[in-house]
mmCIF file of C-alpha atoms and ligand atoms in Angstrom:
data_model
loop_
_atom_site.group_PDB
_atom_site.id
_atom_site.type_symbol
_atom_site.label_atom_id
_atom_site.label_comp_id
_atom_site.label_asym_id
_atom_site.label_seq_id
_atom_site.Cartn_x
_atom_site.Cartn_y
_atom_site.Cartn_z
ATOM 1 C CA UNK A 1 0.000 0.000 0.000
ATOM 2 C CA UNK A 2 1.125 3.538 -0.662
ATOM 3 C CA UNK A 3 1.895 5.799 2.228
ATOM 4 C CA UNK A 4 -0.956 8.159 1.370
ATOM 5 C CA UNK A 5 -3.677 5.558 1.461
ATOM 6 C CA UNK A 6 -4.549 6.420 5.061
ATOM 7 C CA UNK A 7 -6.868 9.087 3.668
ATOM 8 C CA UNK A 8 -9.350 6.392 2.677
ATOM 9 C CA UNK A 9 -9.811 4.821 6.089
ATOM 10 C CA UNK A 10 -11.887 7.431 7.832
ATOM 11 C CA UNK A 11 -15.396 6.046 7.212
ATOM 12 C CA UNK A 12 -17.326 6.203 10.508
ATOM 13 C CA UNK A 13 -18.532 2.988 12.088
ATOM 14 C CA UNK A 14 -22.181 2.182 11.424
ATOM 15 C CA UNK A 15 -24.560 2.698 14.368
ATOM 16 C CA UNK A 16 -25.296 -0.173 16.773
ATOM 17 C CA UNK A 17 -28.011 -2.546 15.671
ATOM 18 C CA UNK A 18 -30.117 -1.790 18.777
ATOM 19 C CA UNK A 19 -29.936 1.945 18.079
ATOM 20 C CA UNK A 20 -28.349 2.700 21.459
ATOM 21 C CA UNK A 21 -25.339 4.963 21.624
ATOM 22 C CA UNK A 22 -22.035 4.152 23.286
ATOM 23 C CA UNK A 23 -21.075 6.677 25.962
ATOM 24 C CA UNK A 24 -17.431 5.595 25.993
ATOM 25 C CA UNK A 25 -15.354 7.896 23.819
ATOM 26 C CA UNK A 26 -17.527 11.003 24.249
ATOM 27 C CA UNK A 27 -15.824 14.091 25.598
ATOM 28 C CA UNK A 28 -17.111 15.577 28.849
ATOM 29 C CA UNK A 29 -18.916 18.287 26.874
ATOM 30 C CA UNK A 30 -20.553 15.736 24.598
ATOM 31 C CA UNK A 31 -21.670 13.688 27.569
ATOM 32 C CA UNK A 32 -23.246 16.808 29.071
ATOM 33 C CA UNK A 33 -25.018 17.429 25.742
ATOM 34 C CA UNK A 34 -26.449 13.903 25.769
ATOM 35 C CA UNK A 35 -27.790 14.428 29.279
ATOM 36 C CA UNK A 36 -29.221 17.783 28.277
ATOM 37 C CA UNK A 37 -31.288 15.988 25.610
ATOM 38 C CA UNK A 38 -32.770 13.992 28.492
ATOM 39 C CA UNK A 39 -33.462 17.244 30.321
ATOM 40 C CA UNK A 40 -30.765 16.587 32.931
ATOM 41 C CA UNK A 41 -28.431 19.218 34.434
ATOM 42 C CA UNK A 42 -24.699 19.294 33.754
ATOM 43 C CA UNK A 43 -23.699 17.892 37.158
ATOM 44 C CA UNK A 44 -25.293 14.588 36.161
ATOM 45 C CA UNK A 45 -22.691 14.288 33.424
ATOM 46 C CA UNK A 46 -20.014 14.582 36.072
ATOM 47 C CA UNK A 47 -21.589 11.782 38.097
ATOM 48 C CA UNK A 48 -21.894 9.591 35.039
ATOM 49 C CA UNK A 49 -18.313 10.318 33.971
ATOM 50 C CA UNK A 50 -17.088 9.158 37.375
ATOM 51 C CA UNK A 51 -19.109 5.971 37.224
ATOM 52 C CA UNK A 52 -17.728 5.173 33.792
ATOM 53 C CA UNK A 53 -14.094 6.180 34.232
ATOM 54 C CA UNK A 54 -13.367 6.011 37.975
ATOM 55 C CA UNK A 55 -15.550 3.110 39.060
ATOM 56 C CA UNK A 56 -15.542 1.189 35.770
ATOM 57 C CA UNK A 57 -19.313 0.691 35.823
ATOM 58 C CA UNK A 58 -20.801 -1.117 32.845
ATOM 59 C CA UNK A 59 -24.468 -1.114 33.919
ATOM 60 C CA UNK A 60 -26.589 1.924 34.672
ATOM 61 C CA UNK A 61 -28.248 -0.062 37.452
ATOM 62 C CA UNK A 62 -24.963 0.215 39.411
ATOM 63 C CA UNK A 63 -25.291 4.003 39.525
ATOM 64 C CA UNK A 64 -27.084 4.240 42.804
ATOM 65 C CA UNK A 65 -26.872 8.015 43.142
ATOM 66 C CA UNK A 66 -28.968 8.473 39.996
ATOM 67 C CA UNK A 67 -32.745 8.207 40.291
ATOM 68 C CA UNK A 68 -34.453 5.047 39.101
ATOM 69 C CA UNK A 69 -36.281 6.704 36.248
ATOM 70 C CA UNK A 70 -33.129 8.370 34.936
ATOM 71 C CA UNK A 71 -31.311 5.048 35.077
ATOM 72 C CA UNK A 72 -34.095 3.482 33.043
ATOM 73 C CA UNK A 73 -33.984 6.250 30.455
ATOM 74 C CA UNK A 74 -30.217 5.944 30.190
ATOM 75 C CA UNK A 75 -30.573 2.199 29.761
ATOM 76 C CA UNK A 76 -32.994 2.740 26.865
ATOM 77 C CA UNK A 77 -30.785 5.126 24.956
ATOM 78 C CA UNK A 78 -27.187 4.260 25.829
ATOM 79 C CA UNK A 79 -24.611 1.591 26.537
ATOM 80 C CA UNK A 80 -21.216 1.616 28.223
ATOM 81 C CA UNK A 81 -19.534 -0.654 25.768
ATOM 82 C CA UNK A 82 -16.528 -2.871 26.333
ATOM 83 C CA UNK A 83 -14.416 -4.520 23.665
ATOM 84 C CA UNK A 84 -14.888 -8.285 23.473
ATOM 85 C CA UNK A 85 -11.883 -10.347 24.457
ATOM 86 C CA UNK A 86 -11.504 -13.172 21.952
ATOM 87 C CA UNK A 87 -8.184 -14.464 23.260
ATOM 88 C CA UNK A 88 -5.911 -13.795 26.225
ATOM 89 C CA UNK A 89 -2.345 -15.051 26.286
ATOM 90 C CA UNK A 90 0.060 -14.900 29.206
ATOM 91 C CA UNK A 91 3.815 -15.019 28.858
ATOM 92 C CA UNK A 92 6.126 -16.723 31.354
ATOM 93 C CA UNK A 93 7.429 -13.213 32.131
ATOM 94 C CA UNK A 94 4.013 -11.885 33.181
ATOM 95 C CA UNK A 95 3.243 -10.051 29.935
ATOM 96 C CA UNK A 96 -0.385 -10.383 28.850
ATOM 97 C CA UNK A 97 -1.638 -10.017 25.293
ATOM 98 C CA UNK A 98 -5.321 -9.525 24.642
ATOM 99 C CA UNK A 99 -6.949 -9.950 21.262
ATOM 100 C CA UNK A 100 -9.955 -7.644 21.304
ATOM 101 C CA UNK A 101 -12.878 -7.672 18.939
ATOM 102 C CA UNK A 102 -14.726 -4.512 17.996
ATOM 103 C CA UNK A 103 -18.309 -3.926 16.952
ATOM 104 C CA UNK A 104 -17.615 -4.553 13.256
ATOM 105 C CA UNK A 105 -15.794 -7.814 13.995
ATOM 106 C CA UNK A 106 -12.305 -6.393 13.402
ATOM 107 C CA UNK A 107 -9.641 -7.288 15.927
ATOM 108 C CA UNK A 108 -6.706 -5.558 17.554
ATOM 109 C CA UNK A 109 -4.035 -6.525 20.039
ATOM 110 C CA UNK A 110 -3.206 -4.820 23.330
ATOM 111 C CA UNK A 111 -0.283 -5.814 25.525
ATOM 112 C CA UNK A 112 0.289 -5.313 29.261
ATOM 113 C CA UNK A 113 3.884 -5.404 30.435
ATOM 114 C CA UNK A 114 4.342 -5.577 34.212
ATOM 115 C CA UNK A 115 7.626 -4.366 35.676
ATOM 116 C CA UNK A 116 8.762 -3.943 39.258
ATOM 117 C CA UNK A 117 7.814 -0.296 39.595
ATOM 118 C CA UNK A 118 5.172 0.062 36.894
ATOM 119 C CA UNK A 119 2.796 -1.603 34.495
ATOM 120 C CA UNK A 120 2.793 -0.417 30.906
ATOM 121 C CA UNK A 121 -0.031 -0.877 28.450
ATOM 122 C CA UNK A 122 0.922 -0.953 24.783
ATOM 123 C CA UNK A 123 -2.108 0.451 22.986
ATOM 124 C CA UNK A 124 -3.051 0.134 19.302
ATOM 125 C CA UNK A 125 -4.261 3.084 17.228
ATOM 126 C CA UNK A 126 -5.249 1.344 13.995
ATOM 127 C CA UNK A 127 -6.197 -2.094 12.768
ATOM 128 C CA UNK A 128 -3.003 -2.876 10.866
ATOM 129 C CA UNK A 129 -0.920 -0.009 9.503
ATOM 130 C CA UNK A 130 -0.781 1.738 6.137
ATOM 131 C CA UNK A 131 2.973 2.010 6.462
ATOM 132 C CA UNK A 132 5.172 -0.902 5.567
ATOM 133 C CA UNK A 133 8.334 -0.751 7.642
ATOM 134 C CA UNK A 134 10.339 -3.749 6.474
ATOM 135 C CA UNK A 135 11.027 -5.167 9.932
ATOM 136 C CA UNK A 136 7.472 -4.836 11.326
ATOM 137 C CA UNK A 137 4.875 -7.585 11.348
ATOM 138 C CA UNK A 138 1.952 -5.153 11.658
ATOM 139 C CA UNK A 139 3.019 -3.580 8.355
ATOM 140 C CA UNK A 140 2.287 -6.867 6.542
ATOM 141 C CA UNK A 141 -1.354 -6.886 7.593
ATOM 142 C CA UNK A 142 -3.678 -6.140 4.721
ATOM 143 C CA UNK A 143 -6.571 -4.597 6.551
ATOM 144 C CA UNK A 144 -6.260 -1.067 7.783
ATOM 145 C CA UNK A 145 -8.771 1.090 9.513
ATOM 146 C CA UNK A 146 -8.496 3.820 12.066
ATOM 147 C CA UNK A 147 -9.698 3.036 15.556
ATOM 148 C CA UNK A 148 -12.422 5.191 17.010
ATOM 149 C CA UNK A 149 -11.650 7.035 20.242
ATOM 150 C CA UNK A 150 -13.949 4.590 22.081
ATOM 151 C CA UNK A 151 -11.882 1.674 20.815
ATOM 152 C CA UNK A 152 -8.643 3.270 21.990
ATOM 153 C CA UNK A 153 -10.030 4.144 25.436
ATOM 154 C CA UNK A 154 -11.664 0.693 25.406
ATOM 155 C CA UNK A 155 -8.238 -0.967 25.453
ATOM 156 C CA UNK A 156 -7.328 0.897 28.632
ATOM 157 C CA UNK A 157 -10.689 0.017 30.202
ATOM 158 C CA UNK A 158 -10.238 -3.630 29.282
ATOM 159 C CA UNK A 159 -6.865 -3.640 31.030
ATOM 160 C CA UNK A 160 -8.394 -2.040 34.136
ATOM 161 C CA UNK A 161 -11.080 -4.750 34.114
ATOM 162 C CA UNK A 162 -8.567 -7.561 33.775
ATOM 163 C CA UNK A 163 -6.082 -6.175 36.279
ATOM 164 C CA UNK A 164 -8.669 -5.329 38.922
ATOM 165 C CA UNK A 165 -7.554 -1.710 38.837
ATOM 166 C CA UNK A 166 -10.855 0.184 39.095
ATOM 167 C CA UNK A 167 -11.225 2.463 42.046
ATOM 168 C CA UNK A 168 -7.583 2.241 43.041
ATOM 169 C CA UNK A 169 -5.358 5.209 43.790
ATOM 170 C CA UNK A 170 -2.475 5.889 41.477
ATOM 171 C CA UNK A 171 0.049 4.289 43.815
ATOM 172 C CA UNK A 172 -1.894 1.011 43.992
ATOM 173 C CA UNK A 173 -2.622 0.481 40.331
ATOM 174 C CA UNK A 174 -1.086 -2.256 38.272
ATOM 175 C CA UNK A 175 -1.492 -0.256 35.079
ATOM 176 C CA UNK A 176 0.457 2.997 35.449
ATOM 177 C CA UNK A 177 1.860 3.899 32.032
ATOM 178 C CA UNK A 178 0.669 3.954 28.457
ATOM 179 C CA UNK A 179 2.669 3.671 25.276
ATOM 180 C CA UNK A 180 1.004 4.264 21.923
ATOM 181 C CA UNK A 181 3.218 1.580 20.403
ATOM 182 C CA UNK A 182 0.797 -1.141 19.420
ATOM 183 C CA UNK A 183 -0.590 -1.653 15.950
ATOM 184 C CA UNK A 184 -0.759 1.370 13.680
ATOM 185 C CA UNK A 185 0.683 4.843 13.242
ATOM 186 C CA UNK A 186 -0.963 7.045 15.889
ATOM 187 C CA UNK A 187 -0.294 10.311 14.064
ATOM 188 C CA UNK A 188 -2.206 9.019 11.019
ATOM 189 C CA UNK A 189 -5.226 8.789 13.309
ATOM 190 C CA UNK A 190 -4.493 11.918 15.278
ATOM 191 C CA UNK A 191 -8.023 13.194 15.951
ATOM 192 C CA UNK A 192 -9.210 9.955 17.500
ATOM 193 C CA UNK A 193 -5.973 9.366 19.375
ATOM 194 C CA UNK A 194 -6.119 12.913 20.779
ATOM 195 C CA UNK A 195 -9.727 12.537 21.866
ATOM 196 C CA UNK A 196 -8.943 9.200 23.494
ATOM 197 C CA UNK A 197 -5.855 10.459 25.300
ATOM 198 C CA UNK A 198 -7.731 13.469 26.646
ATOM 199 C CA UNK A 199 -10.221 11.061 28.185
ATOM 200 C CA UNK A 200 -7.439 8.856 29.539
ATOM 201 C CA UNK A 201 -5.609 11.876 31.039
ATOM 202 C CA UNK A 202 -8.696 13.391 32.678
ATOM 203 C CA UNK A 203 -7.796 13.630 36.360
ATOM 204 C CA UNK A 204 -11.338 12.881 37.447
ATOM 205 C CA UNK A 205 -11.463 9.610 35.512
ATOM 206 C CA UNK A 206 -8.837 7.183 34.262
ATOM 207 C CA UNK A 207 -6.313 9.778 35.450
ATOM 208 C CA UNK A 208 -3.141 8.643 33.749
ATOM 209 C CA UNK A 209 -0.913 11.697 33.558
ATOM 210 C CA UNK A 210 0.682 12.923 30.333
ATOM 211 C CA UNK A 211 4.058 12.287 31.920
ATOM 212 C CA UNK A 212 3.210 8.599 31.947
ATOM 213 C CA UNK A 213 2.092 8.493 28.328
ATOM 214 C CA UNK A 214 4.441 8.083 25.368
ATOM 215 C CA UNK A 215 3.368 8.288 21.762
ATOM 216 C CA UNK A 216 5.599 6.624 19.198
ATOM 217 C CA UNK A 217 5.626 7.813 15.609
ATOM 218 C CA UNK A 218 7.451 6.581 12.547
ATOM 219 C CA UNK A 219 7.844 10.274 11.663
ATOM 220 C CA UNK A 220 4.624 11.989 10.552
ATOM 221 C CA UNK A 221 6.369 15.359 10.627
ATOM 222 C CA UNK A 222 3.362 17.685 10.033
ATOM 223 C CA UNK A 223 1.474 16.263 13.033
ATOM 224 C CA UNK A 224 4.251 16.312 15.590
ATOM 225 C CA UNK A 225 3.919 19.920 16.695
ATOM 226 C CA UNK A 226 0.173 19.600 17.297
ATOM 227 C CA UNK A 227 0.724 16.463 19.296
ATOM 228 C CA UNK A 228 3.161 18.273 21.558
ATOM 229 C CA UNK A 229 1.111 21.433 21.868
ATOM 230 C CA UNK A 230 -2.294 19.880 22.385
ATOM 231 C CA UNK A 231 -1.485 16.714 24.321
ATOM 232 C CA UNK A 232 1.940 17.321 25.829
ATOM 233 C CA UNK A 233 2.706 13.604 25.950
ATOM 234 C CA UNK A 234 6.210 12.182 25.682
ATOM 235 C CA UNK A 235 7.387 11.534 22.172
ATOM 236 C CA UNK A 236 9.226 8.520 20.826
ATOM 237 C CA UNK A 237 10.476 8.493 17.264
ATOM 238 C CA UNK A 238 11.229 5.368 15.251
ATOM 239 C CA UNK A 239 14.486 6.419 13.653
ATOM 240 C CA UNK A 240 16.181 3.059 12.961
ATOM 241 C CA UNK A 241 18.631 4.354 10.349
ATOM 242 C CA UNK A 242 21.152 7.173 10.026
ATOM 243 C CA UNK A 243 21.093 7.665 6.242
ATOM 244 C CA UNK A 244 18.113 8.549 4.063
ATOM 245 C CA UNK A 245 19.174 5.806 1.689
ATOM 246 C CA UNK A 246 18.666 3.088 4.295
ATOM 247 C CA UNK A 247 15.728 4.740 6.042
ATOM 248 C CA UNK A 248 13.899 5.121 2.705
ATOM 249 C CA UNK A 249 14.096 1.367 2.433
ATOM 250 C CA UNK A 250 13.266 0.192 5.947
ATOM 251 C CA UNK A 251 10.950 3.020 7.143
ATOM 252 C CA UNK A 252 9.278 4.070 3.865
ATOM 253 C CA UNK A 253 7.621 7.203 5.310
ATOM 254 C CA UNK A 254 11.161 8.618 5.124
ATOM 255 C CA UNK A 255 10.657 9.143 1.387
ATOM 256 C CA UNK A 256 8.065 11.730 2.300
ATOM 257 C CA UNK A 257 9.634 13.179 5.455
ATOM 258 C CA UNK A 258 13.398 12.630 5.348
ATOM 259 C CA UNK A 259 15.707 12.477 8.359
ATOM 260 C CA UNK A 260 16.584 16.190 8.359
ATOM 261 C CA UNK A 261 12.945 17.313 8.466
ATOM 262 C CA UNK A 262 12.163 14.701 11.080
ATOM 263 C CA UNK A 263 14.983 15.819 13.345
ATOM 264 C CA UNK A 264 14.023 19.481 12.906
ATOM 265 C CA UNK A 265 10.516 18.610 14.074
ATOM 266 C CA UNK A 266 12.054 16.846 17.080
ATOM 267 C CA UNK A 267 14.234 19.835 17.891
ATOM 268 C CA UNK A 268 11.077 21.984 17.865
ATOM 269 C CA UNK A 269 8.812 19.546 19.706
ATOM 270 C CA UNK A 270 6.901 21.647 22.241
ATOM 271 C CA UNK A 271 8.034 21.123 25.813
ATOM 272 C CA UNK A 272 11.169 19.222 24.968
ATOM 273 C CA UNK A 273 14.065 19.868 27.334
ATOM 274 C CA UNK A 274 16.682 17.937 29.242
ATOM 275 C CA UNK A 275 14.142 16.752 31.779
ATOM 276 C CA UNK A 276 11.728 15.697 29.028
ATOM 277 C CA UNK A 277 13.736 14.099 26.312
ATOM 278 C CA UNK A 278 12.685 12.580 23.044
ATOM 279 C CA UNK A 279 13.217 8.850 22.859
ATOM 280 C CA UNK A 280 14.752 7.670 19.614
ATOM 281 C CA UNK A 281 13.932 4.060 18.906
ATOM 282 C CA UNK A 282 16.536 2.130 17.023
ATOM 283 C CA UNK A 283 15.878 -1.472 16.052
ATOM 284 C CA UNK A 284 19.078 -3.504 15.887
ATOM 285 C CA UNK A 285 19.256 -5.328 12.555
ATOM 286 C CA UNK A 286 22.237 -7.573 11.952
ATOM 287 C CA UNK A 287 24.530 -6.267 9.249
ATOM 288 C CA UNK A 288 22.061 -3.512 8.302
ATOM 289 C CA UNK A 289 22.316 -0.602 10.761
ATOM 290 C CA UNK A 290 24.467 -1.846 13.645
ATOM 291 C CA UNK A 291 28.093 -0.818 12.984
ATOM 292 C CA UNK A 292 30.201 1.517 15.140
ATOM 293 C CA UNK A 293 30.157 3.978 12.226
ATOM 294 C CA UNK A 294 26.330 3.982 12.389
ATOM 295 C CA UNK A 295 26.514 4.727 16.123
ATOM 296 C CA UNK A 296 28.886 7.646 15.561
ATOM 297 C CA UNK A 297 26.681 9.082 12.821
ATOM 298 C CA UNK A 298 23.700 8.783 15.152
ATOM 299 C CA UNK A 299 25.538 10.852 17.763
ATOM 300 C CA UNK A 300 26.225 13.505 15.148
ATOM 301 C CA UNK A 301 22.606 13.593 13.980
ATOM 302 C CA UNK A 302 21.172 13.938 17.481
ATOM 303 C CA UNK A 303 23.500 16.733 18.477
ATOM 304 C CA UNK A 304 21.496 19.488 20.172
ATOM 305 C CA UNK A 305 18.307 17.441 20.635
ATOM 306 C CA UNK A 306 17.534 16.476 24.249
ATOM 307 C CA UNK A 307 17.315 12.780 23.579
ATOM 308 C CA UNK A 308 17.793 9.245 24.748
ATOM 309 C CA UNK A 309 18.251 6.273 22.486
ATOM 310 C CA UNK A 310 16.294 3.100 23.003
ATOM 311 C CA UNK A 311 18.007 0.167 21.338
ATOM 312 C CA UNK A 312 15.452 -2.479 20.425
ATOM 313 C CA UNK A 313 16.743 -5.953 19.649
ATOM 314 C CA UNK A 314 14.902 -7.009 16.494
ATOM 315 C CA UNK A 315 12.044 -9.356 17.275
ATOM 316 C CA UNK A 316 11.588 -11.983 14.622
ATOM 317 C CA UNK A 317 8.267 -13.015 13.095
ATOM 318 C CA UNK A 318 7.424 -15.677 10.498
ATOM 319 C CA UNK A 319 8.966 -14.696 7.167
ATOM 320 C CA UNK A 320 10.835 -11.641 8.513
ATOM 321 C CA UNK A 321 13.666 -10.572 6.199
ATOM 322 C CA UNK A 322 16.101 -9.666 9.015
ATOM 323 C CA UNK A 323 17.998 -11.098 11.927
ATOM 324 C CA UNK A 324 18.721 -9.463 15.248
ATOM 325 C CA UNK A 325 22.188 -8.009 15.763
ATOM 326 C CA UNK A 326 24.516 -10.040 17.953
ATOM 327 C CA UNK A 327 24.623 -9.136 21.664
ATOM 328 C CA UNK A 328 28.223 -7.956 21.144
ATOM 329 C CA UNK A 329 27.167 -5.612 18.316
ATOM 330 C CA UNK A 330 24.359 -4.206 20.460
ATOM 331 C CA UNK A 331 26.702 -3.714 23.410
ATOM 332 C CA UNK A 332 29.337 -2.040 21.246
ATOM 333 C CA UNK A 333 26.736 0.267 19.688
ATOM 334 C CA UNK A 334 25.339 1.159 23.109
ATOM 335 C CA UNK A 335 28.817 1.765 24.569
ATOM 336 C CA UNK A 336 29.667 4.279 21.855
ATOM 337 C CA UNK A 337 26.446 6.198 22.566
ATOM 338 C CA UNK A 338 26.940 6.050 26.336
ATOM 339 C CA UNK A 339 30.489 7.351 25.993
ATOM 340 C CA UNK A 340 29.026 10.358 24.180
ATOM 341 C CA UNK A 341 26.704 11.000 27.126
ATOM 342 C CA UNK A 342 23.501 9.395 25.854
ATOM 343 C CA UNK A 343 21.246 7.362 28.065
ATOM 344 C CA UNK A 344 20.990 4.159 26.060
ATOM 345 C CA UNK A 345 18.660 1.564 27.524
ATOM 346 C CA UNK A 346 18.407 -1.681 25.591
ATOM 347 C CA UNK A 347 14.747 -2.671 25.491
ATOM 348 C CA UNK A 348 14.363 -6.125 26.984
ATOM 349 C CA UNK A 349 12.056 -8.118 24.746
ATOM 350 C CA UNK A 350 8.897 -8.976 26.659
ATOM 351 C CA UNK A 351 6.289 -11.580 25.828
ATOM 352 C CA UNK A 352 8.246 -13.056 22.918
ATOM 353 C CA UNK A 353 6.795 -16.510 23.565
ATOM 354 C CA UNK A 354 3.309 -15.152 22.857
ATOM 355 C CA UNK A 355 4.373 -12.892 19.957
ATOM 356 C CA UNK A 356 3.684 -9.806 22.055
ATOM 357 C CA UNK A 357 7.056 -8.091 21.657
ATOM 358 C CA UNK A 358 7.641 -4.883 19.648
ATOM 359 C CA UNK A 359 6.731 -5.267 16.018
ATOM 360 C CA UNK A 360 5.196 -8.724 16.418
ATOM 361 C CA UNK A 361 1.556 -7.671 16.649
ATOM 362 C CA UNK A 362 -0.763 -8.640 13.855
ATOM 363 C CA UNK A 363 -4.389 -9.694 14.006
ATOM 364 C CA UNK A 364 -6.040 -11.882 11.422
ATOM 365 C CA UNK A 365 -8.456 -9.163 10.371
ATOM 366 C CA UNK A 366 -8.899 -8.917 6.617
ATOM 367 C CA UNK A 367 -9.781 -5.894 4.601
ATOM 368 C CA UNK A 368 -13.399 -4.828 4.955
ATOM 369 C CA UNK A 369 -13.308 -1.296 3.742
ATOM 370 C CA UNK A 370 -15.597 -2.067 0.858
ATOM 371 C CA UNK A 371 -18.201 -3.550 3.204
ATOM 372 C CA UNK A 372 -17.945 -0.515 5.445
ATOM 373 C CA UNK A 373 -18.362 1.814 2.489
ATOM 374 C CA UNK A 374 -21.438 -0.150 1.410
ATOM 375 C CA UNK A 375 -22.856 0.063 4.895
ATOM 376 C CA UNK A 376 -22.500 3.841 4.943
ATOM 377 C CA UNK A 377 -24.021 4.109 1.451
ATOM 378 C CA UNK A 378 -26.980 2.125 2.675
ATOM 379 C CA UNK A 379 -27.350 4.390 5.698
ATOM 380 C CA UNK A 380 -27.248 7.568 3.581
HETATM 381 N N1 SAH B 401 3.792 2.911 14.393
HETATM 382 C C1 SAH B 401 4.497 3.519 15.452
HETATM 383 C C2 SAH B 401 4.309 2.833 16.793
HETATM 384 C C3 SAH B 401 4.317 1.317 16.862
HETATM 385 S S1 SAH B 401 5.735 0.364 16.841
HETATM 386 C C4 SAH B 401 5.961 3.575 15.133
HETATM 387 O O1 SAH B 401 6.388 2.947 14.167
HETATM 388 O O2 SAH B 401 6.664 4.282 15.837
HETATM 389 C C5 SAH B 401 6.733 0.537 18.317
HETATM 390 C C6 SAH B 401 8.237 0.357 17.963
HETATM 391 O O3 SAH B 401 8.587 -1.005 17.631
HETATM 392 C C7 SAH B 401 8.641 1.191 16.773
HETATM 393 O O4 SAH B 401 9.853 1.851 17.019
HETATM 394 C C8 SAH B 401 8.820 0.147 15.701
HETATM 395 O O5 SAH B 401 9.626 0.611 14.666
HETATM 396 C C9 SAH B 401 9.416 -0.986 16.476
HETATM 397 N N2 SAH B 401 9.350 -2.267 15.783
HETATM 398 C C10 SAH B 401 8.567 -2.633 14.751
HETATM 399 N N3 SAH B 401 8.823 -3.906 14.378
HETATM 400 C C11 SAH B 401 9.793 -4.362 15.200
HETATM 401 C C12 SAH B 401 10.445 -5.624 15.347
HETATM 402 N N4 SAH B 401 10.140 -6.659 14.566
HETATM 403 N N5 SAH B 401 11.380 -5.750 16.302
HETATM 404 C C13 SAH B 401 11.657 -4.712 17.140
HETATM 405 N N6 SAH B 401 11.052 -3.511 17.067
HETATM 406 C C14 SAH B 401 10.136 -3.329 16.106
HETATM 407 FE FE1 SF4 B 402 3.411 0.882 11.056
HETATM 408 FE FE2 SF4 B 402 5.018 1.461 13.124
HETATM 409 FE FE3 SF4 B 402 4.974 -1.014 12.056
HETATM 410 FE FE4 SF4 B 402 6.050 1.016 10.688
HETATM 411 S S1 SF4 B 402 6.790 0.151 12.642
HETATM 412 S S2 SF4 B 402 4.652 -0.561 9.863
HETATM 413 S S3 SF4 B 402 4.708 2.707 11.272
HETATM 414 S S4 SF4 B 402 3.298 -0.011 13.102
#
C-alpha cells in the first residue's frame, strides 16, 4: 500500500443494531449534551463520567446516586460498551496479550507489560498499519482502519477490568503507564488518538498523567507539533537508520519526510528539554544498521536534541527478512552512545513466547473497507 492511502480509512462505524449509543469515547462536553437531551443538568454528566471512568461501571443499574427513572432512560438510549476479548495469552514473564474484537468484527491486540515499579499498556491506534516498515509484522497486515476514540479508550478500560484496577489510587494500580506503540501509526489517526488520550488523562477519571504516556511515531512530521502542543505527551520516534538511503528502504515514510525534516521537528517539539527528552527508537538489525560507524553518525545527527536512544533488539516473526544483531554488536553500539553522554537503555524483549514483543503484533483481520463503504451508502 502507498503511504498516502490512510486518507481512505476514515469512514465512521455504522450505528449499533439496537440503536443505542455508546457513551465511551464522548468528551465531557458531549456527555453533558447527551444528558441535556434527556433534560438533565450538567452535574449529572459529572456523576456519570465518574461511574464510567473512575468506578468502571458497565451497567446503569450500578449508579445508585442516579434516580431510578433516569437510570431506566439511560438504559434505553445508551450503553457503556466494552471490547470483546476473543483471546488472552500470558507469557512466562508476566506479559499479557489480549486480542480484542470490535463492533464490526475487526480485531486488535493490546499488551500489558508488568515491571517492578510500573505496568505499561501498549495500545493500538489502527487495525493494521498503512505504512510498511520492512522489519514490522503489523506492516504486513492487509486490513487497515483507524480506531475510534472509544476503541482506543476501550483498550485501557479492558486492562483495568482484567487487572482489577478500578477504584484504586495511582500508587496502587497495576497499570500505570501507556505507550502508543501497538498496531498502527498514531499520528495518522491523530483526531481519535487525541480525543482518546484526553479522556485517559482526565484527572477525574482514568487519570493517567501525560508524563506517563508516550506516543511513538514513525515520523509523521506535520502532526508532531500539534501532538506536543495539544497533548503534551512524551514523544518517541522510530528512527532506525542514520542515512536517508537506508531509512527510505526500511521506514518508507522517510521518502516523504526525510531524516533532516524529522529531526528538525524533534528539535522543535513543544516542551522538549533535558528533563523531558525525546526517545529515539533504534531497532538492531544484523549487518544492516548496527556498525560503530552507524553509532557515531547517530551521535552527530542527534547533536542538540535532548534525547535518549532506546536500542530495540529485532524481534523476529514468520517470514521476517532480518535477523537481530549479535549481543556484542548491540553492546558495542550502546557503549559508543553512552560514551558520548547518551542514556541508552536496551529494550528487553517482553512476551516473545506469545508474539507480544515490539513489532510482532498482527491480528487476522482482513480488509473490509468495501463492506464498510457499502454500509455507509446504505445508511445515507
Ligand atoms: N507505528 C508507530 C508505533 C508502533 S511500533 C511507530 O512505528 O513508531 C513501536 C516500535 O517497535 C517502533 O519503534 C517500531 O519501529 C518498532 N518495531 C517494529 N517492528 C519491530 C520488530 N520486529 N522488532 C523490534 N522492534 C520493532
Ligand atoms: Fe506501522 Fe510502526 Fe509497524 Fe512502521 S513500525 S509498519 S509505522 S506499526
